[in-house]
PDB file of C-alpha atoms in Angstrom:
ATOM      1  CA  ALA A 157      10.204  22.619  -4.019  1.00 82.00           C
ATOM      2  CA  MET A 158      12.153  21.777  -7.135  1.00 91.00           C
ATOM      3  CA  LYS A 159      10.645  22.858 -10.409  1.00 92.00           C
ATOM      4  CA  VAL A 160      11.428  22.865 -14.105  1.00 93.00           C
ATOM      5  CA  GLY A 161      14.052  25.486 -14.934  1.00 92.00           C
ATOM      6  CA  ASP A 162      15.825  25.368 -11.558  1.00 93.00           C
ATOM      7  CA  PHE A 163      19.620  25.188 -11.727  1.00 94.00           C
ATOM      8  CA  ILE A 164      20.716  22.324  -9.480  1.00 95.00           C
ATOM      9  CA  GLU A 165      23.793  20.570  -8.178  1.00 96.00           C
ATOM     10  CA  ASP A 166      23.882  16.780  -8.011  1.00 96.00           C
ATOM     11  CA  THR A 167      26.363  14.839  -5.880  1.00 95.00           C
ATOM     12  CA  TYR A 168      27.324  11.273  -6.751  1.00 94.00           C
ATOM     13  CA  LYS A 169      28.662   9.209  -3.853  1.00 93.00           C
ATOM     14  CA  THR A 170      29.975   5.695  -3.418  1.00 92.00           C
ATOM     15  CA  PHE A 171      28.299   3.315  -0.971  1.00 93.00           C
ATOM     16  CA  ASN A 172      30.712   4.373   1.756  1.00 95.00           C
ATOM     17  CA  GLY A 173      29.905   8.042   1.243  1.00 93.00           C
ATOM     18  CA  GLU A 174      32.917   9.105  -0.774  1.00 94.00           C
ATOM     19  CA  ILE A 175      32.110  11.850  -3.275  1.00 94.00           C
ATOM     20  CA  VAL A 176      33.058  10.810  -6.804  1.00 94.00           C
ATOM     21  CA  ALA A 177      31.383  13.566  -8.786  1.00 95.00           C
ATOM     22  CA  ILE A 178      29.517  16.825  -8.486  1.00 95.00           C
ATOM     23  CA  VAL A 179      27.578  17.861 -11.568  1.00 96.00           C
ATOM     24  CA  ARG A 180      25.262  20.753 -12.286  1.00 95.00           C
ATOM     25  CA  GLY A 181      22.326  21.125 -14.566  1.00 94.00           C
ATOM     26  CA  VAL A 182      18.875  22.476 -15.288  1.00 94.00           C
ATOM     27  CA  ILE A 183      15.739  20.555 -14.322  1.00 95.00           C
ATOM     28  CA  THR A 184      13.666  19.541 -17.341  1.00 94.00           C
ATOM     29  CA  GLU A 185      11.021  17.419 -15.587  1.00 96.00           C
ATOM     30  CA  VAL A 186       9.702  16.756 -12.070  1.00 96.00           C
ATOM     31  CA  PHE A 187       7.496  13.740 -11.316  1.00 95.00           C
ATOM     32  CA  GLU A 188       6.630  11.218  -8.602  1.00 95.00           C
ATOM     33  CA  ASP A 189       7.434   7.554  -8.981  1.00 89.00           C
ATOM     34  CA  ARG A 190       6.149   5.243  -6.209  1.00 91.00           C
ATOM     35  CA  ASN A 191       6.069   8.123  -3.702  1.00 92.00           C
ATOM     36  CA  ILE A 192       9.645   9.130  -4.520  1.00 93.00           C
ATOM     37  CA  LYS A 193      10.049  12.532  -6.109  1.00 95.00           C
ATOM     38  CA  VAL A 194      12.123  12.097  -9.244  1.00 97.00           C
ATOM     39  CA  ILE A 195      13.656  14.745 -11.456  1.00 97.00           C
ATOM     40  CA  LYS A 196      15.212  14.765 -14.878  1.00 97.00           C
ATOM     41  CA  TYR A 197      17.868  17.344 -15.566  1.00 96.00           C
ATOM     42  CA  HIS A 198      20.091  18.364 -18.416  1.00 95.00           C
ATOM     43  CA  CYS A 199      23.727  17.999 -17.324  1.00 95.00           C
ATOM     44  CA  SER A 200      25.478  21.240 -18.271  1.00 93.00           C
ATOM     45  CA  GLN A 201      28.531  21.407 -15.973  1.00 94.00           C
ATOM     46  CA  ILE A 202      30.934  19.017 -14.289  1.00 94.00           C
ATOM     47  CA  HIS A 203      32.004  20.812 -11.104  1.00 91.00           C
ATOM     48  CA  TYR A 204      34.161  17.935  -9.894  1.00 94.00           C
ATOM     49  CA  SER A 205      34.835  14.425 -11.195  1.00 94.00           C
ATOM     50  CA  ASP A 206      36.903  11.506  -9.995  1.00 90.00           C
ATOM     51  CA  SER A 207      35.994   9.309 -12.938  1.00 82.00           C
ATOM     52  CA  ASP A 208      36.162   9.678 -16.709  1.00 83.00           C
ATOM     53  CA  SER A 209      32.706   8.147 -17.120  1.00 84.00           C
ATOM     54  CA  THR A 210      31.143  11.157 -15.374  1.00 85.00           C
ATOM     55  CA  VAL A 211      32.658  13.576 -17.874  1.00 86.00           C
ATOM     56  CA  SER A 212      30.789  11.865 -20.703  1.00 89.00           C
ATOM     57  CA  MET A 213      27.529  12.904 -18.978  1.00 92.00           C
ATOM     58  CA  LEU A 214      27.844  16.468 -20.273  1.00 93.00           C
ATOM     59  CA  GLY A 215      24.847  17.321 -22.408  1.00 93.00           C
ATOM     60  CA  GLN A 216      22.943  14.205 -21.299  1.00 95.00           C
ATOM     61  CA  VAL A 217      19.547  14.107 -19.636  1.00 96.00           C
ATOM     62  CA  VAL A 218      19.896  12.430 -16.238  1.00 95.00           C
ATOM     63  CA  GLN A 219      17.084  10.935 -14.161  1.00 96.00           C
ATOM     64  CA  ARG A 220      17.619  11.065 -10.403  1.00 96.00           C
ATOM     65  CA  ASN A 221      15.922  10.900  -7.044  1.00 95.00           C
ATOM     66  CA  ALA A 222      15.313  14.551  -6.184  1.00 95.00           C
ATOM     67  CA  ARG A 223      16.728  14.030  -2.682  1.00 92.00           C
ATOM     68  CA  THR A 224      20.257  13.788  -4.084  1.00 91.00           C
ATOM     69  CA  CYS A 225      20.065  17.261  -5.629  1.00 95.00           C
ATOM     70  CA  THR A 226      20.367  20.793  -4.264  1.00 95.00           C
ATOM     71  CA  VAL A 227      18.794  23.833  -5.905  1.00 94.00           C
ATOM     72  CA  LEU A 228      21.503  26.418  -6.600  1.00 92.00           C
ATOM     73  CA  SER A 229      19.253  29.020  -8.171  1.00 87.00           C
ATOM     74  CA  GLU A 230      15.727  29.331  -9.437  1.00 82.00           C
ATOM     75  CA  TYR A 231      15.493  29.482 -13.205  1.00 71.00           C
ATOM     76  CA  GLY A 232      19.252  29.741 -13.380  1.00 65.00           C
ATOM     77  CA  GLY A 233      19.960  27.873 -16.556  1.00 61.00           C
ATOM     78  CA  LYS A 234      19.011  27.450 -20.162  1.00 58.00           C
ATOM     79  CA  VAL A 235      17.299  24.249 -21.223  1.00 53.00           C
ATOM     80  CA  VAL A 236      18.470  23.076 -24.629  1.00 48.00           C
TER      81      VAL A 236
END
């Protein structure tokens, strides 16, 4: 289960499944919204990006469906 402090990788895809960005970050919050597990994470790395708009995410807090994210390591990052 994902928890606050986990270092995660988040993959952004287009509707046809093309990967446009892979970002990494540290989970700051985990909560359920209408039976969907949602996380907030602090974007600390851009591992891959096809678009300039993704690069501006660095340092931002992102809210996402937890299903789109993979835990890379437990308590792997620093939350600012």
